[in-house]
PDB file of C-alpha atoms in Angstrom:
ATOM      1  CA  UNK N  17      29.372  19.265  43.648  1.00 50.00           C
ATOM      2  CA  UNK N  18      29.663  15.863  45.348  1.00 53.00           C
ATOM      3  CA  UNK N  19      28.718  12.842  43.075  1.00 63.00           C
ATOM      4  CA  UNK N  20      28.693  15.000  39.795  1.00 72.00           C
ATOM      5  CA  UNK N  21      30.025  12.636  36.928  1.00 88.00           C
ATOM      6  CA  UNK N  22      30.565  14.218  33.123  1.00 92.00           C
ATOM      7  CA  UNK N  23      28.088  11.565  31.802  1.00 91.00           C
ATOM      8  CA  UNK N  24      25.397  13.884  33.659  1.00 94.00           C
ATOM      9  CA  UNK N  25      26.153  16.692  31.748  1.00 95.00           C
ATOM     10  CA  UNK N  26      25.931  15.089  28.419  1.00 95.00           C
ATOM     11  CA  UNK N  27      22.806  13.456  29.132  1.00 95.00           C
ATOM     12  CA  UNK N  28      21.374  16.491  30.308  1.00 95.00           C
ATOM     13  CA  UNK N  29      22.175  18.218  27.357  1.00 96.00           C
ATOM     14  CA  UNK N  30      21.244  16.275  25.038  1.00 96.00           C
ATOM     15  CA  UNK N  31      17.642  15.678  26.897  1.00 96.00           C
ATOM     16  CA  UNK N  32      17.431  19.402  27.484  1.00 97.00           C
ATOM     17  CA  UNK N  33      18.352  19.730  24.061  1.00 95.00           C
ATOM     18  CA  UNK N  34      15.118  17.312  22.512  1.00 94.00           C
ATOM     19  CA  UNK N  35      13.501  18.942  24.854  1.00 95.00           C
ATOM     20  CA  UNK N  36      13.660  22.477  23.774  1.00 95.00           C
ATOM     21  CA  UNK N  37      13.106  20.990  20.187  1.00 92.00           C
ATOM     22  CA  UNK N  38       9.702  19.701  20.799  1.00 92.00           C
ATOM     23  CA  UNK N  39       8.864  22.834  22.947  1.00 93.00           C
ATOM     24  CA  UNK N  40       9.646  25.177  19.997  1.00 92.00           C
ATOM     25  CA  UNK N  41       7.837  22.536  17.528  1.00 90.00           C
ATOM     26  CA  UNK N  42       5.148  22.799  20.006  1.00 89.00           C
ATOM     27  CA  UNK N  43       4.488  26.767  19.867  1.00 91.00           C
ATOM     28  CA  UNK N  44       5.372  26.241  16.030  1.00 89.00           C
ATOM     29  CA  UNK N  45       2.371  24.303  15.883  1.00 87.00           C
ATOM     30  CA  UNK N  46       0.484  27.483  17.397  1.00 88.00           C
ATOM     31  CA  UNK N  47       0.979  30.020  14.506  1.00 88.00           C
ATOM     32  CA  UNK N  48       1.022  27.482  11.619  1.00 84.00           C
ATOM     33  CA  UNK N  49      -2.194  28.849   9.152  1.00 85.00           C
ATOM     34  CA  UNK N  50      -3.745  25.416   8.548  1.00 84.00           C
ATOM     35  CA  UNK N  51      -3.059  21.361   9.761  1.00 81.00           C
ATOM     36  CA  UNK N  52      -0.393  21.146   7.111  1.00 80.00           C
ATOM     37  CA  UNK N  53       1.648  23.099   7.836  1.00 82.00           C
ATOM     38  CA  UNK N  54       1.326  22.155  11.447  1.00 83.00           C
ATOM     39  CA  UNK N  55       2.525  19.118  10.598  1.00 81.00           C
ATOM     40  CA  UNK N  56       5.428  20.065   8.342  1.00 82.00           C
ATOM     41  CA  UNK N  57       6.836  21.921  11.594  1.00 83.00           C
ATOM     42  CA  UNK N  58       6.227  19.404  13.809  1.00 82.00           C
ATOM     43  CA  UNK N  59       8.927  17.431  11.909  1.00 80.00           C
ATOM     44  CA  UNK N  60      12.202  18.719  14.111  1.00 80.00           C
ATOM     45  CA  UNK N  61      10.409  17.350  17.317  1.00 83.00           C
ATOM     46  CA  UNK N  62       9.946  13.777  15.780  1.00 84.00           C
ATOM     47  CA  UNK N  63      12.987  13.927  13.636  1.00 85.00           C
ATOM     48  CA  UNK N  64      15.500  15.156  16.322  1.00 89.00           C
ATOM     49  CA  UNK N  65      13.910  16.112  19.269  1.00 91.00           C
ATOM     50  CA  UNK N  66      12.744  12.256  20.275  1.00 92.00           C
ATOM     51  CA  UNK N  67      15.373  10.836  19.259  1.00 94.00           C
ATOM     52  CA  UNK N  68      17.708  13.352  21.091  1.00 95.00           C
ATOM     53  CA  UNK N  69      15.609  12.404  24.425  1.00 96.00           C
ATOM     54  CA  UNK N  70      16.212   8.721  23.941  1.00 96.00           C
ATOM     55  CA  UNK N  71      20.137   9.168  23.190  1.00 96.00           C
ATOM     56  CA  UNK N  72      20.350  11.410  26.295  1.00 96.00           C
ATOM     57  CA  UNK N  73      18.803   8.640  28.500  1.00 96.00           C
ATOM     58  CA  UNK N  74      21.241   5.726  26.869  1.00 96.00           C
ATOM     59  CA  UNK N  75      24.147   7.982  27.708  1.00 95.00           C
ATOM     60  CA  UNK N  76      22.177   8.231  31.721  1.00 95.00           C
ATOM     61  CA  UNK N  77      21.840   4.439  32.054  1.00 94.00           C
ATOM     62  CA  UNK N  78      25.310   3.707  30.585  1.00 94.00           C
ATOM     63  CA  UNK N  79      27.045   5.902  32.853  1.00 92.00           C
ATOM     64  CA  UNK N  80      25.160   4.956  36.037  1.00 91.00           C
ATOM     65  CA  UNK N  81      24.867   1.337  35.217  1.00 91.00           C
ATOM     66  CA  UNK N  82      27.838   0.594  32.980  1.00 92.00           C
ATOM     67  CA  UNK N  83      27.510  -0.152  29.278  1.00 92.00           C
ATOM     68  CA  UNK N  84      24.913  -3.242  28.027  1.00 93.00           C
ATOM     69  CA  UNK N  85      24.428  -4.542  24.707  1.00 95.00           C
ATOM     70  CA  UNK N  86      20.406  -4.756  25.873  1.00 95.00           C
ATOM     71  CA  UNK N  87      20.268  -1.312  26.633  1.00 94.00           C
ATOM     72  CA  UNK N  88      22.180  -0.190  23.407  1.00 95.00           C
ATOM     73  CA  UNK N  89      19.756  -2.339  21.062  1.00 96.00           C
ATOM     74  CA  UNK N  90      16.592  -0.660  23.477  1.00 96.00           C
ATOM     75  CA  UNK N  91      17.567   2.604  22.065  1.00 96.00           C
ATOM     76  CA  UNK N  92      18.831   1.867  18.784  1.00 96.00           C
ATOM     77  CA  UNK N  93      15.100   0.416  18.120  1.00 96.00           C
ATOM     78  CA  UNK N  94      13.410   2.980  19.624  1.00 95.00           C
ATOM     79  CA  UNK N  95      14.965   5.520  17.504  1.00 94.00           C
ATOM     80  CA  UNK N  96      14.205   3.214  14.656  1.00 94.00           C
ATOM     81  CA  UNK N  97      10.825   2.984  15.433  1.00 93.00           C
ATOM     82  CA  UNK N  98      10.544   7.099  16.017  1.00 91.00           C
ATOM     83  CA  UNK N  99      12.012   7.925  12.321  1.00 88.00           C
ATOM     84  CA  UNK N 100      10.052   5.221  10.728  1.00 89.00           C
ATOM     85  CA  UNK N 101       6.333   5.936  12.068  1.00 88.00           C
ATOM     86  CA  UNK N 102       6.659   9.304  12.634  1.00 86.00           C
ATOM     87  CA  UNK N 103       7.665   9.268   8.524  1.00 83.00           C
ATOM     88  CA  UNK N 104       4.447   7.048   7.883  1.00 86.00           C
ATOM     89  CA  UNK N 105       1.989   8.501  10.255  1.00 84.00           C
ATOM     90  CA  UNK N 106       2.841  12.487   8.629  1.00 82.00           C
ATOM     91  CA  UNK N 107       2.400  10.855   4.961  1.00 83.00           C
ATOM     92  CA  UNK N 108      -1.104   9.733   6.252  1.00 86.00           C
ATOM     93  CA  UNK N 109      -1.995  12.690   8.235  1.00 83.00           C
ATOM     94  CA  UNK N 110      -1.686  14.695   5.177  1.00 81.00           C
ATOM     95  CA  UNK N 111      -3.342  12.768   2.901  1.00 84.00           C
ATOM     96  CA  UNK N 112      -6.165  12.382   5.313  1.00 86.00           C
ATOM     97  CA  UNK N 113      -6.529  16.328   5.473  1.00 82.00           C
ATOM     98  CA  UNK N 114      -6.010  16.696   1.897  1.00 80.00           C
ATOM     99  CA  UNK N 115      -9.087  14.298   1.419  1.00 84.00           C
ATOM    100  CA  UNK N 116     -10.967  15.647   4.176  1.00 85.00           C
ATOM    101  CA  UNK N 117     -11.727  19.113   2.308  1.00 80.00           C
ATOM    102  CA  UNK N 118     -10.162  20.882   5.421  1.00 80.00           C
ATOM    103  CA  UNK N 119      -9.524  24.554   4.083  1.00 81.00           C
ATOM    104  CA  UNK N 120      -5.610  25.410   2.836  1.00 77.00           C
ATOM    105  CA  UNK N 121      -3.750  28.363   3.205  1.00 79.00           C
ATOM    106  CA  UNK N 122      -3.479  29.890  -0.261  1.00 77.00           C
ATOM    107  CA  UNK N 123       0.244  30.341   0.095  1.00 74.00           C
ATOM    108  CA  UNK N 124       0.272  26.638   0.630  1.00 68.00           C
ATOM    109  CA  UNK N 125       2.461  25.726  -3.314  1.00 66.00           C
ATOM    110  CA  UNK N 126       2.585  23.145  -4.919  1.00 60.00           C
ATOM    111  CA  UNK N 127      -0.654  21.319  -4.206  1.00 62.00           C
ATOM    112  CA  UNK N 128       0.675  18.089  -6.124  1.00 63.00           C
ATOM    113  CA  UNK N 129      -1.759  16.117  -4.568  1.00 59.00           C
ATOM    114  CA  UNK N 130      -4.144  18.534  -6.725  1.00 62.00           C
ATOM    115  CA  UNK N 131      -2.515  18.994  -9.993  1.00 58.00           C
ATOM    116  CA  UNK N 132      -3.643  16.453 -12.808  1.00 46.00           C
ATOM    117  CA  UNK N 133      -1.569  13.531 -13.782  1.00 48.00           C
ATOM    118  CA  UNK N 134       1.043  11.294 -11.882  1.00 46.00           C
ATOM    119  CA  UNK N 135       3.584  14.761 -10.895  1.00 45.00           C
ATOM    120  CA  UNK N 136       4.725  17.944 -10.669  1.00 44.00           C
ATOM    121  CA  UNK N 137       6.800  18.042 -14.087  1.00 48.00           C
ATOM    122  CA  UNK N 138       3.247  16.913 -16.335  1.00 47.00           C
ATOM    123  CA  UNK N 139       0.847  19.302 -14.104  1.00 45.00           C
ATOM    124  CA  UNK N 140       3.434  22.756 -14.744  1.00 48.00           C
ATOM    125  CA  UNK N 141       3.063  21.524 -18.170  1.00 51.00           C
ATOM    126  CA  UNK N 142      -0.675  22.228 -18.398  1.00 47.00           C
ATOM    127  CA  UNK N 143      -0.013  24.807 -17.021  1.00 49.00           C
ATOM    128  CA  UNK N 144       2.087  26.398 -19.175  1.00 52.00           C
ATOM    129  CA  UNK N 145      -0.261  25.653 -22.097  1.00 50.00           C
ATOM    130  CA  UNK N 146      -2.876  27.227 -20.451  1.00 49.00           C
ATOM    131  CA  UNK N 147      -5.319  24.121 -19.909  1.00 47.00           C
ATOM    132  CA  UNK N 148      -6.768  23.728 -16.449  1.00 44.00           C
ATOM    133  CA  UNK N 149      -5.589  21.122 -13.823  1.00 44.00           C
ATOM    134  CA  UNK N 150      -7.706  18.377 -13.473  1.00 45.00           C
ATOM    135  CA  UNK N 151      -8.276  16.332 -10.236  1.00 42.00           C
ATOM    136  CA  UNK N 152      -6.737  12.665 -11.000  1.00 42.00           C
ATOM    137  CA  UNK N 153      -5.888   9.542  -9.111  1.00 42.00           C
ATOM    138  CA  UNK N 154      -6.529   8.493  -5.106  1.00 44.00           C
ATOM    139  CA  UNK N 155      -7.780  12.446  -4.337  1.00 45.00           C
ATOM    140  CA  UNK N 156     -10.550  12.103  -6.883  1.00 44.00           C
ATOM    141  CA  UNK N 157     -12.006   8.871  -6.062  1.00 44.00           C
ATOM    142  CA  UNK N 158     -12.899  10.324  -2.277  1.00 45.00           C
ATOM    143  CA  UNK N 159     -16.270  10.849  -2.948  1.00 42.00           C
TER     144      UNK N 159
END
């Protein structure tokens, strides 16, 4: 193989690599029961696969074009930028189908966003004592 350098391999592993990520995220997605839990295992494609991608072309332009701080700082904020809205965007996805009235899977436990009072520990509490959850805070002012 004429031309082949070892930075080619690495970047084509690791791109191959995000790649397959977001593919198996991706037909994840398909037999999730409700949205989710199509979000929860869309998580590996924005959490690793994406960022994978974005390594794997830094280590493609360094080799080919020698190192540069610009480049480095390109990806380095880009990755950033992939953890940090991909983090906000899921919190707001959820609470937006929580609040929507979009129909759970049963299996779907805990449902904090449900259970009366500020968490977990106070609504298993209730629970115990046999009194029934009430809806509280930003979920029951929707309507």
């Amino acid at each position: 193989m004429a031309g082949f350098e070892v930075y080619e391999l690495i970047a084509s592993v690791l791109i191959l690599g995000g790649a397959l990520l977001v593919l198996l995220s991706a037909v994840s997605m398909l037999r999730a029961n409700d949205a989710l839990q199509m979000m929860n295992v869309f998580s590996p494609a924005t959490g690793m696969g994406l960022p994978l991608v974005v390594i794997g072309i830094f280590v493609h332009l360094t080799g080919r074009d020698r190192f540069e701080w610009w480049t480095l700082l390109m990806a380095a904020v880009t990755i950033c930028a992939l953890v940090i809205v991909s983090s906000l965007a899921s919190n707001t996805l959820a609470r937006a189908v929580y609040q929507s009235g979009a129909p759970l899977d049963p299996a779907t436990r805990p449902q904090d966003l449900a259970d009366a009072g500020t968490g977990p520990q106070e609504s298993a509490e209730s629970a115990e004592a046999g009194e029934p959850a009430e809806r509280t805070g930003w979920a029951a002012t929707d309507d």
